[in-house]
Amino acid sequence: MNNQNIADAMRIKLEDVFKELPAKKAFDETKRRAPKREFTLSERETVLALQNALRYIPERWHETLAEEFLEELLTTGRIYGYRFRPEGEIKGNSIDDYQGKCIEGKAFQVMIDNNLDFDIALYPYELVTYGETGQVCQNWMQYQLIKAYLKELTQDQTLVLESGHPVGLFKSHPEAPRVILTNGLLIGEYDNTENWHRLMQLGVTNYGQMTAGGWMYIGPQGIVHGTYSTILNAGRDKLGIPKDEDLKGRLFVTSGLGGMSGAQGKACNIAGGVSIIAEVDISRIETRHEQGWVDSIAKDPEEAFEQAEKYLEKKEAHAIAFHGNIVDLLEYAVNENKHIDLLSDQTSCHAVYEGGYCPQGLTFEERTNLLGENKEEFINLVDKTLRRHFELIQKLVERGVYFFDYGNSFMKAVSDAGVIEICKNGENAIDGFIFPSYVEDILGPLLFDYGYGPFRWVCLSGKKEDLLKTDEAAMSCIDPDRRFQDRDNYMWIKDADKNKLVVGTQARILYSDAFGRMRIALKFNEMVRKGIVGPIMLGRDHHDTGGTDSPFRETSNIKDGSNLCADMATQCFAGNAARGMSLVALHNGGGVGIGKVINGGFGMVLDGSHRVDQILERSMLWDVMGGVARRAWARNENSISTCMEYNDVREGTDHITLPYIVDEKMLKDLVKGKYPSK
Ligand SMILES: NC(=O)c1ccc[n+]([C@@H]2O[C@H](COP(=O)([O-])OP(=O)(O)OC[C@H]3O[C@@H](n4cnc5c(N)ncnc54)[C@H](O)[C@@H]3O)[C@@H](O)[C@H]2O)c1
């Protein structure tokens, strides 16, 4: 066996994309770059990492690239294979601009490129779409090979990807998924950040976040609707705002203007409120300001609150970016006794020691330098800041502010920093924390338990008029008088174009329940069939009713003890594959970090065919109701009633097991006194 035989045995390989070794390319200095990830490999492991990366590379380039890859590993903590990045900017273009042997093969190329668009991706050169570490795949060799495979993919094959590595094409059939992918899955005993970090350096795993590695990210819009629903309902539930009113005259204070957090200002504006969002990185503030996602910039806390008070008085919506640390902003609010209604945080605490959370007293640039130069000191400062952050929140909560964790692992990070008081049981995180998570209190009971979740679509033609037609069609599928959630969703889609939400491809998010999603999906496919619009990609965030098992987030309102189980997300993934979704994804990590969540998602290409109608009819309801069923079994009331109705409507087709309700007091009395003493 030699490399010539191996090359001859492959039909799809890197040297078919690049006949010659591509030249090194300059970086656009204005673009954000990922911080240096800590390099911890031993000498032996470094050799292994190089060997691993060079598996993609023909022998004649080994010498040159071995040296270059070693340099990348030592200076960035990863081998990205920068040289293989396409020249210039990447954009998700019209599907007609891509080559392929089936529509799905072309459609997924649009999605991948949209995830890496300079206007969308957090660190486009490092293939990071959002959430500090969420990558489309591990390196540019994989990107090129995935693209090459997608061009070859036919209706009778399935492309298999493991943590960004294209394992290959395997025979399947037209009603099977065209792509099955997994990211970051680890063996239980080794399923932790430390191992993951070593494996990332070795080039054998990928942190896909949720929609980064599942190729379904649609820019910050994807999260605006969820954020809008969360803060609006927090206001209604916690501040006593009536169900038909909004956040007029109310102040929301938070942090982060990154990939997802960047949605906060816009969402609060749509909900009618005033927001102050702390952000340490000026480039992110500028991006959001240019996009119109924040309205003004304040350079110190005093200016931020002054601006806020002006708009609160006028009861006008306004989003203010404060350039600085959230902890400095809260110090000011506490010292000056400033009124805040709703308080949260969206720094990247799921990757708190990898640069996701900036210590107090450091500028963004100083944070980046310290991270590369002295990790121990960096960790010390992060922990110190987290402890102070917690104290300030406590003081504000005592004054009546409603604080909620925004699913960024903030409370877990605080407890890891040694603040045991934040744990509900005063010992460890296993029973959750003293402050509510946004899913536990708001999104879970009010939306997920009914099946409402972040359904979305991309108009693959890239045409704005297609998006407008789909907005209209989706609106016609919602009855605003059914529930308050339907009314909110109706208002959302009615104003979606006016709110200028699109960054990147022509995409839309619309929270919907199971039947709502199916109605919209079938309607869209019919529109494609009739030639009213071009092909459409349907999908959703993994952060949904049934897609994610995450005890401190998506499943934080599951109270039957099964919040540590990951059966639901795995079943959702397998069930979607069995029913023929075009792409199915299953990830470890995402949102809260490795070992803390299993999540999955799908992509479904609408080509107008009757074959696709049939797939939609058998998969769209399953994708949501598997989750509602699990929530019902955990005795969540809104899910039980949703499933009771479902069993009735779907009699003869589907059937869900429901829990009997037991008198808890009777059980408590029974157990009392009989519990064996330790
Ligand atoms: N929006 C949502 O609905 C949602 C849902 C679930 C989880 N999350 C979580 O929210 C977090 C943020 O996601 P993202 O995609 O925006 O990440 P991101 O890394 O793109 O953005 C976080 C931002 O916080 C800033 N920051 C860090 N420390 C700071 C500090 N001390 N003060 C002020 N600014 C600071 C960073 O500069 C960065 O721009 C992640 O942990 C993500 O998993 C968001």
XYZ file of C-alpha atoms and ligand atoms in Angstrom:
722
model
C 0.000 0.000 0.000
C 1.306 3.438 -0.882
C -0.137 6.918 -1.320
C -0.425 6.483 -5.080
C -2.659 3.420 -4.629
C -4.671 5.284 -2.027
C -5.128 8.331 -4.287
C -6.141 6.027 -7.163
C -8.764 4.413 -4.927
C -10.540 7.730 -4.232
C -12.894 9.405 -6.712
C -13.503 12.412 -4.476
C -10.417 14.020 -2.987
C -8.820 17.335 -2.198
C -6.421 17.308 -5.150
C -9.391 17.204 -7.526
C -10.478 20.544 -6.078
C -6.927 21.934 -6.120
C -4.717 20.672 -8.921
C -1.861 22.716 -7.458
C -1.218 23.590 -3.841
C -3.315 26.760 -3.435
C -1.396 29.909 -2.541
C -1.531 31.285 0.995
C -4.153 33.996 1.262
C -4.056 37.271 3.117
C -6.520 37.856 5.954
C -8.848 40.816 5.853
C -7.617 42.669 8.926
C -11.038 44.186 9.555
C -12.602 40.784 10.225
C -12.870 39.284 13.697
C -10.509 36.427 14.419
C -10.901 33.632 16.940
C -8.659 34.007 19.979
C -5.794 31.577 20.351
C -7.203 28.367 21.774
C -5.016 26.928 24.487
C -2.387 24.508 23.177
C -1.960 21.603 25.586
C -0.798 18.674 23.447
C 2.294 16.656 24.304
C 5.020 16.091 21.708
C 3.566 12.694 20.836
C 0.060 14.129 20.519
C 1.350 16.974 18.353
C 2.694 14.411 15.888
C -0.693 12.707 15.977
C -2.518 15.986 15.308
C -0.286 16.662 12.275
C -0.739 13.127 11.014
C -4.480 13.548 11.369
C -4.644 16.810 9.424
C -2.336 15.505 6.713
C -4.752 12.629 6.068
C -6.595 14.996 3.746
C -3.449 16.065 1.910
C -1.683 14.317 -0.988
C 1.873 13.247 -0.249
C 3.567 15.768 -2.536
C 2.370 18.627 -0.289
C 3.174 16.969 3.035
C 6.506 18.598 3.698
C 5.298 22.129 3.099
C 2.041 21.675 4.940
C 3.451 19.754 7.902
C 5.474 22.828 8.781
C 2.576 25.181 8.120
C 0.095 23.111 10.127
C 2.514 22.900 13.047
C 2.798 26.672 12.993
C -1.022 26.986 12.969
C -1.342 24.561 15.857
C 1.241 26.361 17.949
C -0.094 29.845 17.239
C -3.869 29.268 17.125
C -4.281 26.031 19.116
C -5.941 24.403 16.077
C -5.152 23.305 12.531
C -7.638 25.218 10.393
C -5.853 24.716 7.062
C -6.320 28.413 6.204
C -4.659 27.923 2.827
C -7.644 25.894 1.597
C -10.173 28.612 2.350
C -11.837 29.982 -0.803
C -10.544 33.362 -1.924
C -12.509 36.422 -0.759
C -15.891 36.523 0.934
C -18.158 33.526 1.270
C -21.897 34.075 0.756
C -24.900 31.798 0.588
C -25.820 32.423 -3.050
C -28.847 31.360 -5.062
C -29.178 27.582 -5.357
C -28.869 27.963 -9.128
C -25.248 29.062 -8.670
C -24.245 25.711 -7.166
C -23.436 22.463 -8.917
C -24.905 19.137 -7.879
C -26.609 15.950 -8.992
C -29.608 16.395 -6.694
C -31.403 19.440 -5.322
C -30.419 18.625 -1.723
C -26.721 18.520 -2.641
C -26.986 22.059 -3.990
C -29.241 23.279 -1.185
C -26.820 22.264 1.572
C -24.016 24.155 -0.144
C -26.153 27.311 0.147
C -26.656 26.608 3.856
C -22.974 25.950 4.584
C -21.902 29.117 2.811
C -24.538 31.141 4.604
C -23.184 29.868 7.935
C -19.759 31.210 6.920
C -20.887 34.531 5.438
C -18.653 37.395 6.667
C -21.797 39.259 7.803
C -22.998 36.249 9.758
C -20.100 34.188 11.053
C -18.480 35.249 14.305
C -14.977 34.177 13.214
C -15.347 33.340 9.514
C -11.660 32.415 9.002
C -11.880 29.830 11.778
C -15.216 28.430 10.509
C -16.942 29.639 13.690
C -20.532 30.633 12.999
C -21.606 31.683 16.487
C -21.325 31.062 20.205
C -17.540 31.545 20.446
C -16.702 27.969 19.424
C -19.553 26.721 17.202
C -18.027 25.534 13.919
C -19.464 24.409 10.602
C -16.684 21.794 10.482
C -13.157 21.574 11.862
C -11.024 22.874 9.012
C -10.987 24.120 5.429
C -9.931 20.759 4.019
C -13.169 19.322 5.371
C -15.132 22.281 3.992
C -13.714 21.680 0.505
C -14.308 17.949 0.667
C -17.864 18.319 1.971
C -18.573 20.653 -0.945
C -17.030 18.142 -3.367
C -19.158 15.345 -1.914
C -22.322 17.444 -2.063
C -21.679 18.035 -5.771
C -21.491 14.275 -6.337
C -24.349 13.274 -4.013
C -27.303 11.642 -5.790
C -30.900 10.859 -4.787
C -29.800 7.296 -4.044
C -27.020 8.115 -1.609
C -26.488 9.468 1.888
C -23.480 11.552 2.850
C -22.194 10.672 6.325
C -20.321 13.263 8.386
C -18.688 12.703 11.743
C -17.651 15.925 13.475
C -17.119 17.653 10.161
C -15.243 14.753 8.605
C -16.955 13.445 5.462
C -16.801 9.689 6.012
C -18.249 9.096 2.567
C -21.249 8.429 0.375
C -23.286 5.311 0.981
C -26.163 3.829 -0.969
C -29.603 4.614 0.428
C -32.805 5.627 -1.390
C -34.708 8.806 -2.383
C -36.818 8.798 0.777
C -33.798 8.514 3.116
C -31.854 11.513 4.419
C -29.294 12.864 1.968
C -27.034 13.907 4.854
C -26.674 12.371 8.302
C -24.270 14.233 10.562
C -23.097 14.167 14.154
C -20.853 16.520 16.078
C -18.848 16.221 19.272
C -20.355 12.957 20.533
C -18.102 11.458 23.232
C -18.168 8.331 25.360
C -19.923 9.037 28.690
C -17.006 8.674 31.053
C -14.849 10.976 28.917
C -17.607 13.417 28.048
C -16.153 16.629 29.437
C -14.572 19.873 28.287
C -11.049 18.758 29.096
C -11.175 15.729 26.795
C -13.080 17.627 24.160
C -10.393 20.304 24.140
C -7.663 17.720 23.591
C -9.675 16.036 20.844
C -10.293 19.359 19.092
C -6.548 19.958 19.003
C -6.031 16.448 17.668
C -8.537 17.232 14.918
C -10.951 14.400 15.687
C -14.025 16.190 17.013
C -16.046 19.314 16.299
C -18.123 21.597 18.489
C -21.146 22.181 16.292
C -23.061 24.360 18.771
C -26.589 23.764 17.478
C -27.184 25.245 14.060
C -23.500 25.944 13.217
C -22.557 22.294 12.769
C -26.120 21.513 11.638
C -25.869 24.222 8.911
C -29.177 25.818 9.841
C -28.010 29.133 11.265
C -29.820 32.089 9.705
C -28.027 34.973 11.379
C -29.236 36.694 14.524
C -32.817 36.710 13.201
C -33.000 33.045 14.170
C -32.912 34.018 17.772
C -34.854 37.295 17.646
C -38.240 35.637 17.744
C -37.357 33.479 20.771
C -35.829 36.452 22.553
C -38.884 38.577 21.744
C -41.187 35.870 23.136
C -38.978 35.384 26.207
C -38.712 38.998 27.308
C -42.295 39.835 26.357
C -43.631 36.900 28.376
C -41.195 37.588 31.236
C -42.763 41.044 31.375
C -46.289 39.645 31.331
C -45.578 36.891 33.839
C -43.251 38.695 36.251
C -44.119 42.382 35.909
C -47.861 41.871 35.600
C -48.172 43.349 32.105
C -51.545 42.268 30.578
C -51.425 39.573 27.862
C -52.439 42.025 25.133
C -49.821 44.656 26.054
C -46.087 44.967 25.490
C -42.938 46.258 27.243
C -43.626 49.964 26.689
C -41.818 52.036 29.355
C -39.859 49.027 30.709
C -36.073 48.593 30.874
C -34.239 45.387 29.994
C -30.524 45.231 30.887
C -28.277 42.499 29.540
C -24.944 41.810 27.840
C -23.568 40.444 24.576
C -23.956 41.628 20.999
C -22.470 38.522 19.437
C -23.985 35.840 17.224
C -27.138 35.125 19.186
C -26.925 37.745 21.867
C -26.904 40.347 19.075
C -30.632 39.752 18.755
C -31.490 41.218 22.134
C -31.787 44.903 21.213
C -33.919 44.209 18.168
C -36.154 41.763 20.059
C -36.722 44.233 22.878
C -37.531 46.952 20.345
C -40.107 44.723 18.669
C -41.571 44.061 22.136
C -41.782 47.843 22.645
C -39.207 48.180 25.468
C -35.919 49.973 26.113
C -32.715 47.960 26.439
C -29.123 48.535 27.512
C -26.750 45.855 26.267
C -23.155 45.749 27.523
C -20.570 44.562 25.014
C -16.781 44.644 25.409
C -15.947 44.196 21.719
C -16.451 47.441 19.786
C -16.409 45.637 16.421
C -19.547 43.719 17.415
C -21.220 46.920 18.540
C -20.402 48.522 15.207
C -21.758 45.542 13.268
C -25.058 45.609 15.153
C -25.266 49.390 14.854
C -24.651 49.314 11.097
C -27.318 46.623 10.748
C -29.755 48.769 12.717
C -30.005 46.133 15.467
C -29.024 48.677 18.137
C -30.039 52.317 17.887
C -27.316 54.158 19.796
C -23.973 53.632 21.517
C -23.010 54.787 25.020
C -19.387 54.916 26.111
C -20.017 54.856 29.859
C -22.752 53.555 32.186
C -23.970 57.037 33.057
C -24.596 57.898 29.426
C -26.309 54.536 28.895
C -28.819 55.096 31.709
C -29.364 58.734 30.696
C -30.272 57.662 27.174
C -32.493 54.877 28.511
C -34.385 57.188 30.846
C -35.170 59.566 27.974
C -36.826 56.797 25.935
C -38.519 55.198 28.937
C -40.201 58.483 29.686
C -41.432 58.822 26.105
C -42.473 55.138 26.197
C -40.545 54.656 22.955
C -38.650 51.502 22.036
C -34.878 52.019 21.899
C -31.795 49.751 22.052
C -28.565 51.120 23.552
C -25.192 49.388 23.245
C -22.936 50.160 26.195
C -19.291 49.667 25.244
C -17.859 48.033 28.324
C -18.140 45.223 30.801
C -21.578 44.143 32.071
C -20.175 44.051 35.602
C -19.191 47.740 35.387
C -22.684 48.578 34.157
C -24.282 46.711 37.070
C -21.870 48.286 39.614
C -23.153 51.658 38.410
C -26.799 50.571 38.554
C -26.359 49.308 42.119
C -24.388 52.344 43.344
C -26.685 54.882 41.686
C -29.836 52.977 42.547
C -30.979 52.792 38.916
C -34.289 51.131 38.169
C -34.173 48.000 35.989
C -37.218 45.843 35.179
C -35.726 42.766 33.539
C -32.118 41.600 33.836
C -30.196 38.869 32.060
C -26.793 38.020 30.599
C -25.720 36.586 27.284
C -21.956 36.419 27.416
C -20.623 33.068 26.173
C -20.432 31.401 29.580
C -20.678 27.951 28.019
C -17.033 28.635 27.048
C -16.172 30.801 29.999
C -12.448 29.980 30.146
C -12.012 29.891 26.366
C -12.676 33.609 25.986
C -16.463 33.634 26.175
C -16.561 35.874 29.252
C -14.401 38.971 29.590
C -12.972 39.676 33.060
C -13.667 43.052 34.678
C -10.803 45.548 34.336
C -9.586 44.220 30.954
C -10.388 45.640 27.543
C -11.413 43.174 24.866
C -7.911 43.271 23.370
C -6.260 42.763 26.766
C -8.559 39.805 27.367
C -7.464 38.251 24.061
C -3.778 38.757 24.888
C -4.040 37.435 28.427
C -5.924 34.391 27.204
C -3.007 33.547 24.905
C -0.251 34.418 27.371
C -1.339 33.441 30.861
C -4.320 31.113 31.046
C -4.062 30.637 34.810
C -4.308 34.353 35.491
C -7.125 34.599 32.953
C -9.102 31.907 34.802
C -8.497 33.679 38.130
C -9.830 36.949 36.758
C -12.847 35.272 35.154
C -13.757 33.596 38.449
C -13.324 36.834 40.379
C -15.541 38.720 37.923
C -18.208 36.013 37.983
C -18.338 36.188 41.767
C -18.764 39.982 41.657
C -21.352 39.645 38.891
C -23.367 37.302 41.117
C -23.199 39.684 44.117
C -24.476 42.571 42.012
C -27.327 40.508 40.597
C -28.290 39.462 44.121
C -28.455 43.102 45.209
C -30.598 44.049 42.229
C -32.918 41.073 42.740
C -33.358 42.124 46.381
C -34.548 45.468 45.014
C -37.199 43.748 42.906
C -35.471 43.220 39.548
C -36.440 40.001 37.731
C -33.218 38.200 36.725
C -33.232 35.157 34.498
C -30.395 33.043 33.110
C -30.412 33.161 29.326
C -29.300 29.599 28.730
C -25.656 30.583 28.421
C -24.525 28.492 31.413
C -24.047 31.676 33.432
C -25.253 30.109 36.695
C -23.214 26.968 36.119
C -20.148 29.148 35.506
C -20.825 31.090 38.708
C -21.113 27.842 40.682
C -17.914 26.533 39.037
C -16.254 29.767 40.176
C -16.938 28.632 43.727
C -20.254 30.343 44.494
C -22.139 27.433 46.035
C -24.979 29.739 47.220
C -26.197 29.866 43.637
C -27.054 26.124 43.762
C -30.616 25.321 44.785
C -29.547 22.525 47.147
C -26.626 24.593 48.481
C -24.205 21.810 47.515
C -23.976 21.273 43.767
C -25.668 22.029 40.462
C -27.622 18.789 40.200
C -30.952 20.285 41.344
C -30.477 23.528 39.427
C -29.972 27.062 40.656
C -31.651 29.738 42.749
C -32.436 31.977 39.764
C -34.722 30.708 37.019
C -33.479 29.851 33.573
C -35.499 31.424 30.779
C -36.724 28.011 29.667
C -37.635 26.835 33.152
C -39.819 29.819 33.883
C -40.942 31.195 30.555
C -40.157 29.486 27.268
C -40.702 25.946 28.622
C -44.157 26.195 30.165
C -45.514 28.879 27.820
C -44.150 27.678 24.471
C -42.218 24.369 24.343
C -44.796 22.466 26.385
C -47.398 23.228 23.714
C -44.943 22.478 20.902
C -44.266 26.092 19.906
C -40.662 26.329 18.775
C -38.216 28.032 16.405
C -39.365 26.763 13.021
C -37.583 28.498 10.135
C -37.064 28.494 6.394
C -34.637 29.725 3.756
C -35.741 30.750 0.264
C -33.037 28.996 -1.730
C -33.597 31.170 -4.785
C -32.152 34.057 -2.756
C -35.066 36.213 -3.956
C -36.639 38.717 -1.601
C -40.009 38.365 -3.364
C -40.037 34.653 -2.501
C -39.575 35.506 1.152
C -42.436 38.001 1.052
C -44.711 35.398 -0.544
C -43.795 32.840 2.102
C -44.401 35.366 4.911
C -47.863 35.962 3.552
C -48.564 32.253 3.123
C -47.349 31.448 6.652
C -49.555 34.194 8.080
C -52.586 32.655 6.381
C -51.855 29.401 8.255
C -52.138 31.002 11.728
C -55.406 31.619 13.567
C -54.573 34.617 15.804
C -57.665 34.020 17.928
C -56.687 30.491 19.002
C -54.177 31.193 21.803
C -52.141 34.221 22.907
C -49.042 32.478 21.490
C -50.715 32.320 18.062
C -51.572 36.002 18.290
C -47.930 36.857 19.132
C -46.699 34.694 16.239
C -49.213 36.263 13.870
C -48.057 39.760 14.835
C -44.457 38.645 14.435
C -44.846 37.385 10.876
C -47.111 40.296 9.913
C -44.329 42.771 10.796
C -41.355 40.550 9.945
C -40.417 42.348 6.730
C -40.942 45.769 8.278
C -38.535 44.823 11.076
C -35.729 44.151 8.563
C -34.542 40.925 10.127
C -32.634 39.349 7.252
C -28.845 39.128 7.421
C -27.398 36.729 4.835
C -29.776 34.529 2.825
C -33.495 35.265 2.505
C -34.611 33.459 5.631
C -37.376 33.646 8.173
C -38.010 32.361 11.675
C -41.522 31.802 12.927
C -42.349 30.043 16.190
C -45.079 27.482 15.484
C -46.567 24.387 17.057
C -46.706 20.913 15.497
C -49.810 21.372 13.340
C -48.825 24.943 12.486
C -45.454 23.784 11.170
C -47.012 21.010 9.116
C -49.632 23.326 7.603
C -46.980 25.859 6.618
C -44.623 23.186 5.271
C -47.287 21.638 3.039
C -48.456 25.039 1.833
C -44.880 26.035 0.915
C -44.272 22.777 -0.936
C -47.442 23.386 -2.910
C -46.210 26.888 -3.760
C -42.927 25.417 -5.011
C -44.884 22.852 -7.049
C -46.967 25.599 -8.675
C -43.860 27.664 -9.462
C -44.982 30.537 -7.208
C -41.642 30.419 -5.357
C -38.323 28.629 -5.843
C -37.214 25.702 -3.649
C -37.227 26.188 0.113
C -35.165 24.739 2.962
C -37.143 24.084 6.124
C -35.454 23.627 9.472
C -35.419 24.700 13.044
C -33.084 25.580 15.844
C -32.082 22.495 17.854
C -33.199 24.608 20.832
C -36.768 23.349 20.608
C -39.529 21.294 22.192
C -38.154 17.871 21.291
C -34.728 18.464 19.759
C -32.695 19.039 22.900
C -32.036 17.370 26.211
C -30.279 19.922 28.413
C -31.029 19.878 32.146
C -30.252 23.549 32.770
C -31.916 24.825 29.646
C -34.361 23.193 27.208
C -35.376 20.472 29.653
C -35.018 22.576 32.785
C -38.778 22.477 33.273
C -38.821 18.668 33.254
C -39.358 17.744 36.884
C -39.757 13.956 36.958
C -36.025 13.411 37.397
C -35.453 12.598 33.709
C -33.786 15.932 33.051
C -30.424 14.125 33.009
C -31.560 11.687 30.300
C -30.851 12.201 26.605
C -33.322 9.747 25.077
C -35.681 12.384 23.687
C -33.159 14.264 21.542
C -31.706 10.977 20.258
C -35.156 9.623 19.403
C -36.054 12.864 17.663
C -32.952 12.567 15.481
C -33.485 8.882 14.713
C -37.194 9.402 14.072
C -36.530 12.221 11.627
C -34.000 10.046 9.803
C -36.476 7.168 9.644
C -39.143 9.460 8.209
C -36.887 10.845 5.482
C -35.905 14.401 6.459
C -33.249 15.631 3.999
C -30.632 16.252 6.712
C -30.537 15.043 10.284
C -28.013 16.225 12.885
C -27.147 15.105 16.419
C -24.722 17.076 18.586
C -23.039 17.032 21.959
C -22.657 20.528 23.408
C -24.432 23.511 21.965
C -25.492 26.455 24.062
C -24.331 25.174 27.411
C -21.204 23.191 26.571
C -19.809 19.693 26.085
C -21.271 16.978 28.281
C -24.173 19.164 29.343
C -26.534 18.694 26.411
C -27.457 16.444 23.509
C -29.322 18.176 20.702
C -30.449 17.557 17.175
C -32.011 19.268 14.234
C -33.082 18.771 10.652
C -33.085 20.320 7.212
C -35.863 19.538 4.749
C -35.662 20.585 1.121
C -38.998 21.455 -0.459
C -38.791 20.691 -4.161
C -42.537 20.767 -4.801
C -42.811 17.000 -5.260
C -45.496 14.688 -3.871
C -42.649 12.623 -2.397
C -41.792 15.603 -0.195
C -45.474 16.072 0.773
C -45.458 12.534 2.098
C -42.234 13.054 4.062
C -43.673 16.233 5.584
C -46.890 14.467 6.566
C -45.032 11.763 8.447
C -42.171 13.777 9.946
C -43.271 17.317 10.852
C -45.657 16.268 13.606
C -43.257 13.651 14.967
C -40.400 16.182 15.199
C -42.419 18.244 17.659
C -44.792 15.798 19.321
C -42.043 13.413 20.455
C -40.953 16.301 22.656
C -44.448 17.251 23.799
C -45.084 13.577 24.676
C -41.973 13.463 26.882
C -42.988 16.730 28.536
C -46.473 15.346 29.134
C -45.016 12.180 30.668
C -43.067 14.472 33.038
C -46.514 15.732 34.117
C -46.213 19.206 32.528
C -49.822 20.311 32.430
C -49.791 22.245 29.166
C -48.196 19.255 27.451
C -50.741 16.827 28.898
C -53.610 18.893 27.519
C -51.816 19.240 24.155
C -51.343 15.448 23.977
C -54.947 14.742 25.005
C -56.100 16.879 22.110
C -53.543 15.193 19.822
C -54.753 11.695 20.689
C -58.235 12.806 19.761
C -57.358 14.555 16.478
C -54.947 11.824 15.371
C -57.044 8.855 16.434
C -56.157 5.815 14.357
C -52.806 7.314 13.285
C -50.844 8.390 16.353
C -51.224 7.681 20.045
C -49.353 9.053 23.084
C -49.169 7.465 26.565
C -50.356 9.886 29.252
C -49.481 9.971 32.963
C -52.037 9.514 35.711
C -51.818 12.260 38.295
C -51.087 11.052 41.832
C -51.979 12.939 45.000
C -48.519 14.147 46.095
C -49.645 14.853 49.649
C -50.864 11.287 50.041
C -47.405 10.061 48.968
C -45.581 12.478 51.234
C -47.684 11.331 54.195
C -47.043 7.715 53.257
C -43.272 8.106 53.022
C -42.976 10.314 56.091
C -41.472 8.456 59.025
C -40.797 5.333 56.928
C -37.691 6.724 55.294
C -34.729 4.701 56.596
C -32.424 6.918 58.635
C -28.838 7.073 57.387
N -30.139 34.093 22.379
C -30.559 32.943 22.750
O -31.725 32.612 22.621
C -29.663 31.987 23.378
C -30.227 30.791 23.664
C -29.489 29.908 24.314
C -28.200 30.189 24.660
N -27.624 31.333 24.339
C -26.265 31.503 24.805
O -25.900 32.850 24.883
C -24.485 32.943 24.802
C -24.106 33.969 23.789
O -24.247 33.462 22.471
P -23.618 34.261 21.250
O -23.839 33.446 20.036
O -24.120 35.630 21.233
O -22.078 34.244 21.664
P -20.956 35.250 21.221
O -19.712 34.691 21.790
O -21.064 35.492 19.780
O -21.342 36.613 21.970
C -21.146 36.860 23.337
C -20.685 38.288 23.471
O -20.485 38.624 24.825
C -19.412 39.573 24.901
N -18.887 39.558 26.266
C -18.173 38.588 26.875
N -17.930 38.901 28.142
C -18.486 40.110 28.357
C -18.602 40.926 29.495
N -18.088 40.558 30.674
N -19.261 42.095 29.375
C -19.806 42.488 28.199
N -19.722 41.732 27.080
C -19.092 40.545 27.159
C -18.441 39.062 23.873
O -17.543 40.064 23.447
C -19.364 38.567 22.763
O -19.576 39.518 21.756
C -23.967 31.554 24.488
O -23.527 30.918 25.667
C -25.183 30.889 23.936
O -25.132 29.509 24.048
C -28.332 32.244 23.681
